[in-house]
CSV table of C-alpha atoms in Angstrom, one decimal:
chain,number,residue,atom,x,y,z
A,1,MET,CA,37.0,-1.2,-41.7
A,2,THR,CA,37.3,2.5,-40.6
A,3,ALA,CA,36.5,3.4,-44.2
A,4,TYR,CA,32.9,2.1,-43.5
A,5,PRO,CA,31.8,3.7,-40.1
A,6,LEU,CA,28.5,2.6,-38.7
A,7,THR,CA,25.8,5.0,-37.7
A,8,ALA,CA,24.3,4.8,-34.2
A,9,LYS,CA,21.1,3.6,-35.8
A,10,ALA,CA,22.9,0.7,-37.6
A,11,ALA,CA,24.8,-0.2,-34.5
A,12,VAL,CA,21.7,-0.7,-32.3
A,13,HIS,CA,19.8,-2.6,-35.0
A,14,THR,CA,22.6,-5.0,-35.8
A,15,PRO,CA,22.4,-7.4,-32.8
A,16,ILE,CA,18.6,-7.4,-33.0
A,17,VAL,CA,18.7,-8.2,-36.7
A,18,PHE,CA,21.1,-11.1,-36.2
A,19,ARG,CA,18.9,-12.5,-33.5
A,20,ALA,CA,15.9,-12.3,-35.9
A,21,GLY,CA,17.8,-13.8,-38.8
A,22,LEU,CA,20.9,-15.9,-38.3
A,23,PHE,CA,20.3,-16.7,-34.7
A,24,SER,CA,16.5,-17.3,-35.0
A,25,SER,CA,16.9,-21.1,-34.6
A,26,GLU,CA,19.2,-20.9,-31.6
A,27,GLY,CA,16.6,-20.1,-29.0
A,28,LEU,CA,18.4,-17.0,-27.8
A,29,PRO,CA,16.8,-14.2,-26.0
A,30,TRP,CA,16.4,-10.8,-27.6
A,31,PRO,CA,19.1,-8.3,-26.9
A,32,THR,CA,19.4,-6.2,-23.7
A,33,LEU,CA,20.5,-2.7,-23.5
A,34,GLU,CA,23.9,-3.9,-22.2
A,35,GLY,CA,24.3,-6.2,-25.2
A,36,LEU,CA,23.5,-3.3,-27.6
A,37,ARG,CA,25.9,-1.0,-25.8
A,38,ASP,CA,28.8,-3.5,-26.0
A,39,PHE,CA,28.6,-3.8,-29.8
A,40,ALA,CA,27.9,-0.1,-30.2
A,41,HIS,CA,31.1,0.7,-28.2
A,42,PHE,CA,33.1,-1.6,-30.5
A,43,ALA,CA,31.7,0.4,-33.4
A,44,GLY,CA,32.8,3.7,-31.8
A,45,ILE,CA,29.3,4.8,-30.7
A,46,GLU,CA,29.0,6.5,-27.3
A,47,ASP,CA,26.2,5.9,-24.9
A,48,GLY,CA,24.4,9.2,-25.6
A,49,ALA,CA,24.2,8.3,-29.3
A,50,VAL,CA,22.9,4.9,-28.4
A,51,ARG,CA,20.1,6.3,-26.3
A,52,THR,CA,19.1,8.7,-29.0
A,53,ALA,CA,19.2,6.0,-31.7
A,54,LEU,CA,17.0,3.7,-29.6
A,55,SER,CA,14.6,6.5,-28.8
A,56,ARG,CA,14.1,7.3,-32.4
A,57,ALA,CA,13.8,3.7,-33.4
A,58,LYS,CA,11.1,3.2,-30.8
A,59,ALA,CA,9.3,6.3,-32.1
A,60,GLU,CA,9.5,5.0,-35.6
A,61,THR,CA,8.5,1.5,-34.4
A,62,SER,CA,11.4,-0.2,-36.2
A,63,ILE,CA,12.4,-1.5,-32.7
A,64,VAL,CA,9.9,-2.8,-30.2
A,65,VAL,CA,10.7,-3.0,-26.4
A,66,GLU,CA,9.4,-6.0,-24.5
A,67,THR,CA,9.8,-7.1,-20.9
A,68,ASP,CA,10.9,-10.7,-20.1
A,69,ALA,CA,9.7,-12.9,-17.2
A,70,ALA,CA,12.6,-11.5,-15.1
A,71,GLY,CA,11.5,-7.9,-15.7
A,72,ARG,CA,14.4,-7.1,-18.0
A,73,LYS,CA,13.8,-5.0,-21.1
A,74,ARG,CA,14.5,-6.8,-24.4
A,75,TYR,CA,14.7,-5.1,-27.8
A,76,THR,CA,13.0,-6.8,-30.8
A,77,ILE,CA,12.7,-6.0,-34.5
A,78,ALA,CA,9.4,-4.8,-35.8
A,79,PRO,CA,8.0,-7.3,-38.4
A,80,ALA,CA,7.6,-4.6,-41.1
A,81,THR,CA,11.3,-3.6,-40.6
A,82,PHE,CA,12.5,-7.2,-41.0
A,83,ALA,CA,10.2,-7.7,-44.0
A,84,MET,CA,11.9,-4.7,-45.7
A,85,GLY,CA,15.3,-6.3,-45.2
A,86,THR,CA,14.2,-9.6,-46.8
A,87,ALA,CA,12.8,-8.0,-50.0
A,88,GLN,CA,16.2,-8.1,-51.7
A,89,ILE,CA,16.9,-11.1,-54.0
A,90,HIS,CA,20.4,-12.1,-54.9
A,91,ALA,CA,21.4,-11.4,-58.5
A,92,GLY,CA,21.7,-15.0,-59.5
A,93,GLU,CA,18.2,-15.7,-58.2
A,94,ARG,CA,16.4,-12.6,-59.7
A,95,PRO,CA,13.8,-13.1,-62.4
A,96,GLU,CA,14.4,-11.2,-65.6
A,97,GLY,CA,12.9,-7.7,-65.9
A,98,PHE,CA,12.1,-4.7,-63.8
A,99,LEU,CA,9.5,-3.4,-61.4
A,100,LEU,CA,8.0,0.1,-62.1
A,101,ALA,CA,6.1,2.2,-59.5
A,102,VAL,CA,3.9,4.9,-61.1
A,103,PHE,CA,2.0,7.3,-58.8
A,104,SER,CA,-0.3,10.3,-59.1
A,105,PHE,CA,-1.3,12.9,-56.5
A,106,LYS,CA,-3.1,16.2,-56.5
A,107,ALA,CA,-1.0,19.3,-56.1
A,108,GLU,CA,-2.2,19.7,-52.5
A,109,ASP,CA,-1.0,16.2,-51.5
A,110,GLN,CA,2.7,17.0,-51.3
A,111,ALA,CA,3.2,15.4,-47.9
A,112,ASP,CA,1.8,12.1,-49.2
A,113,ARG,CA,3.9,12.3,-52.4
A,114,ALA,CA,7.0,12.8,-50.3
A,115,ALA,CA,6.1,9.9,-48.0
A,116,LEU,CA,5.7,7.6,-50.9
A,117,ARG,CA,9.0,8.7,-52.5
A,118,ASN,CA,10.9,8.1,-49.3
A,119,LEU,CA,9.3,4.6,-49.0
A,120,LEU,CA,10.3,3.7,-52.5
A,121,LYS,CA,13.9,4.9,-52.0
A,122,THR,CA,14.1,2.9,-48.8
A,123,TYR,CA,13.2,-0.2,-50.8
A,124,GLY,CA,15.9,0.6,-53.3
A,125,PHE,CA,13.9,2.2,-56.1
A,126,ARG,CA,15.5,4.9,-58.3
A,127,MET,CA,13.7,7.8,-60.0
A,128,LEU,CA,13.1,7.1,-63.7
A,129,ALA,CA,10.8,10.1,-64.4
A,130,GLN,CA,9.0,12.6,-62.2
A,131,ASN,CA,6.3,10.2,-61.0
A,132,THR,CA,7.9,6.9,-62.0
A,133,TYR,CA,10.4,4.9,-60.0
A,134,ILE,CA,12.2,1.7,-61.2
A,135,HIS,CA,13.7,-1.3,-59.4
A,136,GLY,CA,14.6,-4.9,-60.2
A,137,ARG,CA,12.2,-7.7,-59.5
A,138,ILE,CA,12.0,-7.6,-55.7
A,139,GLU,CA,9.5,-9.3,-53.4
A,140,THR,CA,6.6,-6.9,-53.2
A,141,ASP,CA,4.4,-8.2,-50.3
A,142,GLY,CA,6.2,-6.0,-47.7
A,143,LEU,CA,6.2,-3.0,-50.0
A,144,ARG,CA,2.5,-3.3,-50.8
A,145,SER,CA,1.7,-3.7,-47.1
A,146,ALA,CA,3.7,-0.5,-46.3
A,147,ILE,CA,1.9,1.4,-49.0
A,148,ARG,CA,-1.4,0.3,-47.6
A,149,GLY,CA,-0.3,1.3,-44.1
A,150,LEU,CA,0.4,4.8,-45.3
A,151,GLY,CA,-3.1,4.9,-46.9
A,152,LEU,CA,-1.5,5.5,-50.3
A,153,GLU,CA,-2.7,2.4,-52.2
A,154,PRO,CA,-5.2,4.4,-54.4
A,155,HIS,CA,-2.3,6.6,-55.7
A,156,VAL,CA,0.2,3.9,-56.7
A,157,TYR,CA,0.5,1.4,-59.5
A,158,LEU,CA,3.1,-1.4,-59.6
A,159,PHE,CA,3.9,-2.9,-63.0
A,160,THR,CA,6.3,-5.7,-63.9
A,161,CYS,CA,8.2,-5.2,-67.1
A,162,PRO,CA,9.5,-8.7,-68.1
A,163,ASP,CA,12.4,-7.3,-70.2
A,164,ILE,CA,13.6,-4.3,-72.2
A,165,ASP,CA,14.5,-5.0,-75.8
A,166,ASP,CA,15.8,-1.5,-76.5
A,167,GLU,CA,19.6,-1.6,-75.8
A,168,HIS,CA,19.9,2.2,-75.6
A,169,LEU,CA,17.0,2.5,-73.1
A,170,LEU,CA,18.5,-0.4,-71.1
A,171,SER,CA,21.9,1.3,-71.0
A,172,ARG,CA,20.3,4.6,-69.7
A,173,ILE,CA,18.5,2.7,-67.0
A,174,LEU,CA,21.8,1.0,-65.9
A,175,GLU,CA,23.5,4.4,-65.8
A,176,LEU,CA,21.0,5.5,-63.2
A,177,PHE,CA,22.7,2.9,-60.9
A,178,ASP,CA,26.3,3.7,-62.0
A,179,MET,CA,27.3,0.1,-62.5
A,180,GLU,CA,30.9,0.9,-63.4
A,181,GLY,CA,31.3,2.9,-60.2
A,182,ARG,CA,29.7,0.1,-58.3
A,183,ARG,CA,32.2,-2.4,-59.8
A,184,ARG,CA,35.2,-0.3,-58.5
A,185,TYR,CA,33.6,0.2,-55.1
A,186,LEU,CA,33.1,-3.6,-54.6
A,187,ARG,CA,36.8,-4.3,-55.6
A,188,ASP,CA,38.0,-1.8,-53.0
A,189,TYR,CA,35.6,-3.2,-50.4
A,190,LEU,CA,36.8,-6.8,-51.0
A,191,ALA,CA,40.4,-5.7,-50.6
A,192,ARG,CA,39.6,-4.2,-47.1
A,193,LEU,CA,37.4,-7.1,-46.1
A,194,ARG,CA,40.0,-9.8,-46.4
A,195,PRO,CA,42.4,-8.5,-43.8
A,196,PHE,CA,39.7,-7.3,-41.4
A,197,LEU,CA,38.2,-10.9,-41.1
A,198,GLY,CA,41.6,-12.6,-41.3
A,199,GLY,CA,44.5,-13.1,-38.8
A,200,GLN,CA,44.5,-14.5,-35.2
A,201,LEU,CA,41.7,-13.0,-33.2
A,202,SER,CA,40.1,-13.7,-29.8
A,203,ARG,CA,36.7,-15.2,-30.0
A,204,ASP,CA,35.0,-12.1,-28.8
A,205,GLU,CA,37.0,-9.9,-31.2
A,206,ALA,CA,36.1,-12.2,-34.1
A,207,ALA,CA,32.4,-12.2,-33.1
A,208,ARG,CA,32.3,-8.4,-32.9
A,209,ARG,CA,34.0,-8.0,-36.3
A,210,LEU,CA,31.5,-10.4,-37.9
A,211,LEU,CA,28.7,-8.4,-36.5
A,212,TYR,CA,30.3,-5.2,-37.7
A,213,VAL,CA,30.8,-6.5,-41.2
A,214,GLY,CA,27.2,-7.8,-41.1
A,215,ALA,CA,25.9,-4.3,-40.7
A,216,VAL,CA,28.3,-2.9,-43.3
A,217,HIS,CA,27.5,-5.8,-45.6
A,218,TRP,CA,23.8,-5.2,-45.4
A,219,GLU,CA,23.9,-1.4,-45.8
A,220,ARG,CA,26.7,-1.1,-48.4
A,221,ILE,CA,26.6,-4.4,-50.3
A,222,GLU,CA,23.2,-6.1,-50.2
A,223,ALA,CA,20.7,-3.2,-49.7
A,224,SER,CA,22.8,-0.9,-51.9
A,225,GLU,CA,23.2,-3.4,-54.7
A,226,PRO,CA,21.7,-2.3,-58.0
A,227,PRO,CA,18.7,-4.6,-58.5
A,228,PHE,CA,19.5,-6.3,-61.7
A,229,PRO,CA,19.8,-9.9,-62.9
A,230,ALA,CA,23.3,-11.3,-63.1
A,231,LYS,CA,23.4,-11.0,-66.9
A,232,TYR,CA,23.5,-7.1,-66.6
A,233,LEU,CA,26.4,-7.0,-64.2
A,234,PRO,CA,29.9,-5.8,-65.4
A,235,ASP,CA,32.9,-8.2,-65.9
A,236,ASP,CA,35.2,-8.5,-62.8
A,237,TYR,CA,32.2,-7.8,-60.5
A,238,ALA,CA,33.3,-8.7,-57.0
A,239,LEU,CA,29.9,-9.3,-55.4
A,240,PRO,CA,30.0,-13.1,-55.6
A,241,GLU,CA,33.4,-13.2,-54.0
A,242,ILE,CA,32.4,-10.9,-51.2
A,243,GLN,CA,29.3,-13.0,-50.5
A,244,ARG,CA,31.4,-16.2,-50.6
A,245,LEU,CA,34.1,-14.8,-48.2
A,246,TYR,CA,31.6,-13.3,-45.7
A,247,GLY,CA,29.4,-16.4,-45.8
A,248,GLN,CA,32.5,-18.6,-45.2
A,249,ARG,CA,33.7,-16.5,-42.2
A,250,LEU,CA,30.1,-16.5,-40.8
A,251,GLU,CA,30.0,-20.3,-40.9
A,252,GLU,CA,33.5,-20.6,-39.3
A,253,GLY,CA,32.7,-18.1,-36.6
A,254,ARG,CA,29.1,-19.0,-35.8
A,255,GLU,CA,29.9,-20.7,-32.5
A,256,ALA,CA,31.9,-17.7,-31.4
A,257,LEU,CA,29.1,-15.4,-32.4
A,258,VAL,CA,26.5,-17.3,-30.5
A,259,GLU,CA,28.8,-17.5,-27.4
A,260,TYR,CA,29.4,-13.8,-27.5
A,261,TYR,CA,25.8,-12.9,-28.1
A,262,ARG,CA,24.6,-15.2,-25.2
A,263,HIS,CA,27.2,-13.7,-22.8
A,264,CYS,CA,26.3,-10.1,-23.6
A,265,ASN,CA,22.5,-10.6,-23.5
A,266,ALA,CA,22.1,-12.9,-20.6
C-alpha cells in the first residue's frame, strides 16, 4: 500500500481510534508510547515525527494523555474527535437529501469565518457558494457542538433539503464531488487492497496491515466518500466491495489484532 502513505498524525491516532472503536468491548488498556511507536515504525514514521505529531495532537486536544495506576502514560482519544469520526453514514443507510450550512459574518470577522470554513471542510462539506456549504445527511450533533464550542452558533444556519428535483442542479452538485473520478479511484484502491491483505502472513504482520488499512480506509474511503445516498452513485462503484473485503479481513484477523495490541501496549 505504498501508494497510500500515512502521515505521522494518522499513524499515532490509529491504535487509539481502534481501541476506542473496534476494541472498546475487549477491556484493553489505552495505548502506550511504545505501542504507538511500533505501529508508526511499520508505517515508515520515525521517532522524531511521532513526537512532533503527539505534541501537536495534545495541543489540539484531539489526543488526551492519562496516567494509569502503575504510573504509565496512556494515550486516549478526545470525545469530540471520536464524535467527528462517527458522523459519517454509509450510503445505503443515508436518508435522502442534503445538508446546507449557510453563514454570515461581518467584514472584520475573518478569523471566525476561516475557523468555521475549516470546521465544515473537516466534516466533509464542500463549498456551494461563497457563504454556503453542502453535505449529505450526516449526524449533526457533533458538528453543532463544535460550532458552539467555537462560539459561532449565532452566525451559522443548518438546513435540511429533502431532495432536489432539478436534474441540472443535481448534476452540478454531484460534479463538486467528482463522482466519476471517485469511481476510478475506488477501482484502483480495491485492486491494491486485495493482495495487501492476502497471502500467508505472520500474526503480527497481519495485525499491523489491518491497522494500516484501517487508517487508509478511514481517510481515503470513508471520510473522503462523497456524502450521497446510494441512488446517486455511479455504476461499477467499488465502495460496497471494499467495505465487504475489509470487514471480512477484520473479522478473520480480530484475534490477531487483539493479541498484537495487548502485547505492544502492556
